[in-house]
């Protein structure tokens, strides 16, 4: 097993998301190429010095990387050397004393109300067309798959689950009544939280469960083959309907951020938002009080 594979396993064991693992390993590959070109040596963790990391930081900034991008790439390197130290490959972390560029705090991307409606409209259109094509036969894939997709997207928007949490849900994790419902989630660090379901989420889930194929797995969401829906497939569902709605750069995590932002805008206290999102620190939740780029653009437009 090479260093990158072992590093990826380390990140996975620390419950990092697939997107984070992909980003960190990509950033380490970039550093590997830079290190080879600069020193003429293949990257070995024990050969990297603080001078190398400082030179890499300066190279990133010189070639036009923003302070935020540079800081993220250095964060990936720090994680890599934490792994290397724990694995006994190095005795000290060459990134430890390197000053990172000052970051500009910007809020994460979330959907506006109109964007949210555009996304949901595309899924609901697929449901209606599927029902028309199926002609009442609930076993038809053209009917149950759009209903599944609608339930996935509605649950992301109204419960704020992480992708891995969504794909890990089982039938027993969901309780739906006429006036109330909840979903039990196993989050980061194996911490369990219970999220109440609003009427929109309860209806979407009830409609899906009504026609969910009878398969051996107890996964809440399943594929056409009767296997549990993977985290990658959840991402694919979101991206498919976002493209149809003309929305760029929308991921499942965007919908999680939309849930958090919607709660804060509705006046929900930050400590409750943190509990619903499974944040271990309320400081993480404060990002939803930071204006987004769209918020700033809207503020400037008011000057007209």
Coordinates of C-alpha atoms in Angstrom, one line a residue:
X1 CA 0.0 0.0 0.0
X2 CA 1.4 3.4 -0.9
X3 CA 1.4 6.5 1.2
X4 CA -1.7 8.1 -0.4
X5 CA -3.8 4.9 0.0
X6 CA -2.7 4.6 3.7
X7 CA -3.5 8.4 4.2
X8 CA -6.9 7.9 2.6
X9 CA -7.6 5.0 5.0
X10 CA -6.5 7.2 7.9
X11 CA -9.0 9.9 6.9
X12 CA -11.8 7.4 6.4
X13 CA -11.1 6.0 9.9
X14 CA -11.5 9.5 11.3
X15 CA -14.9 9.7 9.6
X16 CA -14.0 12.2 6.9
X17 CA -16.4 12.6 4.1
X18 CA -15.6 11.2 0.6
X19 CA -15.4 14.7 -0.7
X20 CA -12.8 15.7 2.0
X21 CA -10.8 12.5 1.3
X22 CA -10.8 13.2 -2.4
X23 CA -9.8 16.9 -1.9
X24 CA -7.0 16.1 0.6
X25 CA -5.4 13.3 -1.5
X26 CA -5.6 15.6 -4.6
X27 CA -3.8 18.3 -2.7
X28 CA -1.1 15.9 -1.5
X29 CA -0.6 14.8 -5.1
X30 CA -0.1 18.4 -6.1
X31 CA 2.5 18.8 -3.4
X32 CA 4.2 15.6 -4.5
X33 CA 4.5 16.9 -8.1
X34 CA 5.8 20.2 -6.9
X35 CA 8.3 18.5 -4.5
X36 CA 9.6 16.3 -7.3
X37 CA 10.1 19.2 -9.7
X38 CA 11.8 21.4 -7.0
X39 CA 14.1 18.8 -5.5
X40 CA 14.4 16.1 -8.1
X41 CA 13.5 13.6 -5.3
X42 CA 10.4 11.4 -4.9
X43 CA 8.3 12.4 -2.0
X44 CA 9.1 10.6 1.2
X45 CA 7.5 12.2 4.4
X46 CA 10.9 12.1 6.2
X47 CA 12.6 14.2 3.5
X48 CA 10.2 17.2 3.7
X49 CA 11.5 20.1 5.7
X50 CA 9.7 23.3 7.0
X51 CA 11.7 25.2 4.3
X52 CA 10.0 23.0 1.6
X53 CA 6.5 23.7 3.0
X54 CA 7.2 27.5 3.2
X55 CA 8.5 27.5 -0.4
X56 CA 5.4 25.6 -1.4
X57 CA 3.1 28.1 0.3
X58 CA 4.9 31.0 -1.5
X59 CA 4.7 29.1 -4.8
X60 CA 0.9 28.7 -4.4
X61 CA 0.4 32.4 -3.7
X62 CA 2.8 33.5 -6.5
X63 CA 0.8 31.5 -9.0
X64 CA -2.4 33.2 -8.0
X65 CA -4.0 30.9 -5.4
X66 CA -6.3 32.8 -3.1
X67 CA -5.4 32.9 0.7
X68 CA -8.3 30.6 1.3
X69 CA -7.3 28.1 -1.3
X70 CA -3.7 28.1 -0.1
X71 CA -4.8 27.6 3.5
X72 CA -6.9 24.6 2.5
X73 CA -4.0 23.0 0.7
X74 CA -1.8 23.5 3.7
X75 CA -4.5 22.0 5.9
X76 CA -4.4 18.9 3.7
X77 CA -0.6 18.7 4.1
X78 CA -1.0 19.1 7.9
X79 CA -3.4 16.1 7.9
X80 CA -1.0 14.1 5.8
X81 CA 1.9 14.7 8.2
X82 CA -0.3 14.0 11.2
X83 CA -0.9 10.6 9.6
X84 CA 2.8 10.2 8.9
X85 CA 3.7 11.0 12.5
X86 CA 1.2 8.5 13.9
X87 CA 2.4 5.9 11.4
X88 CA 6.0 6.4 12.7
X89 CA 7.3 7.8 9.4
X90 CA 8.4 11.1 10.8
X91 CA 9.2 12.5 14.2
X92 CA 8.0 16.0 13.7
X93 CA 5.5 17.8 11.5
X94 CA 7.2 20.2 9.0
X95 CA 3.9 22.1 8.6
X96 CA 3.5 22.8 12.3
X97 CA 5.2 26.2 12.5
X98 CA 4.3 27.4 9.0
X99 CA 2.1 30.5 9.1
X100 CA -0.9 30.1 6.9
X101 CA -2.2 33.0 4.8
X102 CA -4.9 35.1 6.4
X103 CA -8.2 33.8 5.2
X104 CA -11.2 35.8 4.2
X105 CA -14.3 34.4 6.1
X106 CA -17.0 33.7 3.6
X107 CA -20.1 31.7 4.3
X108 CA -20.6 28.3 2.6
X109 CA -22.8 28.1 -0.4
X110 CA -26.5 27.6 0.2
X111 CA -29.6 27.8 -1.9
X112 CA -31.9 30.8 -2.0
X113 CA -35.7 30.2 -1.8
X114 CA -36.1 30.5 -5.5
X115 CA -33.2 28.1 -6.2
X116 CA -34.6 25.6 -3.7
X117 CA -38.0 25.8 -5.4
X118 CA -36.4 25.3 -8.8
X119 CA -34.6 22.2 -7.6
X120 CA -37.7 20.7 -6.0
X121 CA -39.8 21.5 -9.1
X122 CA -37.5 19.4 -11.3
X123 CA -37.9 16.4 -9.0
X124 CA -41.6 16.8 -8.8
X125 CA -41.8 17.0 -12.5
X126 CA -40.0 13.7 -12.7
X127 CA -42.5 12.2 -10.2
X128 CA -45.5 13.4 -12.2
X129 CA -44.1 12.1 -15.5
X130 CA -43.2 8.8 -13.9
X131 CA -46.7 8.4 -12.6
X132 CA -48.1 9.1 -16.0
X133 CA -45.8 6.6 -17.7
X134 CA -46.3 3.9 -15.1
X135 CA -50.1 4.1 -15.5
X136 CA -50.7 3.2 -11.8
X137 CA -48.3 0.3 -11.7
X138 CA -46.3 1.1 -8.6
X139 CA -43.7 -1.6 -9.4
X140 CA -42.4 0.4 -12.4
X141 CA -39.0 1.9 -11.9
X142 CA -40.1 5.0 -13.8
X143 CA -42.5 5.6 -10.8
X144 CA -40.6 4.6 -7.7
X145 CA -37.2 6.0 -8.6
X146 CA -38.4 9.7 -8.9
X147 CA -40.3 9.3 -5.6
X148 CA -37.1 8.0 -4.0
X149 CA -35.1 10.9 -5.5
X150 CA -37.7 13.4 -4.2
X151 CA -37.5 11.8 -0.7
X152 CA -33.7 12.0 -0.7
X153 CA -33.7 15.7 -1.7
X154 CA -36.5 16.7 0.6
X155 CA -34.8 14.9 3.5
X156 CA -31.5 16.6 2.8
X157 CA -33.2 20.0 2.7
X158 CA -35.3 19.5 5.8
X159 CA -33.1 17.4 8.0
X160 CA -29.6 18.5 7.0
X161 CA -28.0 15.1 6.9
X162 CA -24.5 14.4 5.7
X163 CA -24.2 12.2 2.6
X164 CA -22.8 9.3 4.6
X165 CA -25.6 9.6 7.2
X166 CA -28.2 9.6 4.4
X167 CA -26.8 6.4 2.8
X168 CA -26.5 4.6 6.1
X169 CA -30.2 5.1 7.1
X170 CA -32.3 2.0 7.6
X171 CA -36.1 1.5 7.8
X172 CA -36.0 1.3 11.6
X173 CA -34.3 4.8 11.7
X174 CA -37.4 6.5 10.5
X175 CA -40.7 7.0 12.4
X176 CA -43.6 8.7 10.7
X177 CA -46.9 9.6 12.2
X178 CA -49.8 11.7 11.1
X179 CA -48.7 14.8 13.0
X180 CA -45.1 14.0 13.9
X181 CA -42.1 12.1 12.8
X182 CA -38.4 11.7 13.3
X183 CA -35.2 10.3 11.9
X184 CA -32.4 8.8 14.0
X185 CA -29.0 9.5 12.6
X186 CA -25.5 8.1 13.5
X187 CA -23.2 11.0 12.9
X188 CA -19.5 11.7 13.2
X189 CA -17.7 10.0 16.0
X190 CA -20.7 7.5 16.2
X191 CA -22.7 10.2 18.0
X192 CA -26.4 9.6 17.6
X193 CA -28.9 12.4 17.1
X194 CA -32.7 12.5 16.5
X195 CA -34.0 15.0 14.0
X196 CA -37.8 15.8 14.0
X197 CA -39.4 15.7 10.5
X198 CA -41.6 18.4 9.3
X199 CA -44.8 17.8 7.2
X200 CA -42.9 18.1 3.9
X201 CA -40.3 15.5 4.8
X202 CA -42.9 13.2 6.4
X203 CA -45.0 13.2 3.2
X204 CA -42.0 12.6 0.8
X205 CA -40.8 9.7 3.0
X206 CA -44.3 8.2 3.4
X207 CA -44.9 8.4 -0.4
X208 CA -41.5 6.6 -1.0
X209 CA -42.1 3.9 1.6
X210 CA -45.5 3.2 0.1
X211 CA -43.9 2.0 -3.1
X212 CA -40.4 1.0 -1.9
X213 CA -39.5 -2.3 -3.6
X214 CA -39.5 -5.3 -1.3
X215 CA -35.8 -6.2 -1.2
X216 CA -33.6 -8.1 1.3
X217 CA -31.7 -5.0 2.6
X218 CA -33.2 -2.9 5.3
X219 CA -31.6 0.3 3.9
X220 CA -34.1 3.1 3.7
X221 CA -33.1 4.1 0.1
X222 CA -32.3 1.4 -2.4
X223 CA -31.2 1.1 -6.0
X224 CA -32.8 -0.6 -9.0
X225 CA -30.7 -3.7 -8.1
X226 CA -32.1 -3.8 -4.6
X227 CA -28.9 -2.7 -3.0
X228 CA -28.4 0.2 -0.5
X229 CA -28.1 3.6 -2.1
X230 CA -24.4 4.7 -1.8
X231 CA -23.1 8.1 -0.8
X232 CA -21.9 8.6 -4.3
X233 CA -25.4 7.8 -5.7
X234 CA -26.9 10.4 -3.3
X235 CA -24.5 13.0 -4.7
X236 CA -25.4 11.9 -8.2
X237 CA -29.1 12.4 -7.5
X238 CA -28.6 15.9 -6.2
X239 CA -26.3 16.9 -9.1
X240 CA -28.7 15.5 -11.7
X241 CA -31.7 17.6 -10.7
X242 CA -29.5 20.6 -9.9
X243 CA -28.3 20.5 -13.6
X244 CA -31.8 20.3 -14.8
X245 CA -32.7 23.3 -12.7
X246 CA -29.8 25.3 -14.1
X247 CA -28.0 25.4 -10.8
X248 CA -24.2 25.1 -10.9
X249 CA -21.9 23.7 -8.2
X250 CA -24.8 22.3 -6.1
X251 CA -23.9 19.2 -4.0
X252 CA -25.6 17.3 -1.3
X253 CA -23.6 19.3 1.2
X254 CA -25.1 22.5 -0.3
X255 CA -28.5 21.2 0.8
X256 CA -27.2 20.6 4.3
X257 CA -25.9 24.2 4.4
X258 CA -29.3 25.3 3.1
X259 CA -31.0 23.6 6.0
X260 CA -28.7 25.2 8.5
X261 CA -29.1 28.7 7.0
X262 CA -32.9 28.3 6.8
X263 CA -33.0 27.5 10.5
X264 CA -30.9 30.5 11.4
X265 CA -33.0 32.8 9.2
X266 CA -36.1 31.5 10.9
X267 CA -34.7 32.6 14.3
X268 CA -33.8 29.2 15.7
X269 CA -31.1 29.6 18.4
X270 CA -27.6 28.5 17.4
X271 CA -27.3 25.8 20.1
X272 CA -30.4 24.1 18.7
X273 CA -29.1 24.4 15.1
X274 CA -25.9 22.9 16.2
X275 CA -27.7 19.9 17.8
X276 CA -29.8 19.3 14.6
X277 CA -26.7 19.4 12.4
X278 CA -24.6 17.3 14.7
X279 CA -21.9 20.0 15.2
X280 CA -19.6 19.3 18.2
X281 CA -18.9 23.0 18.6
X282 CA -21.3 25.9 18.2
X283 CA -18.5 27.8 16.6
X284 CA -19.0 25.6 13.5
X285 CA -22.6 26.7 13.4
X286 CA -21.7 30.3 13.4
X287 CA -20.9 30.1 9.7
X288 CA -24.7 30.5 9.0
X289 CA -24.6 33.9 10.5
X290 CA -21.9 35.0 8.1
X291 CA -23.2 36.8 4.9
X292 CA -22.7 34.8 1.7
X293 CA -21.4 36.4 -1.5
X294 CA -25.0 36.4 -2.7
X295 CA -26.1 38.2 0.4
X296 CA -23.4 40.9 -0.1
X297 CA -24.4 41.3 -3.8
X298 CA -28.0 41.7 -2.8
X299 CA -27.0 44.4 -0.2
X300 CA -25.2 46.4 -2.9
X301 CA -28.1 46.1 -5.3
X302 CA -30.3 47.9 -2.8
X303 CA -28.4 51.1 -3.4
X304 CA -30.1 51.5 -6.8

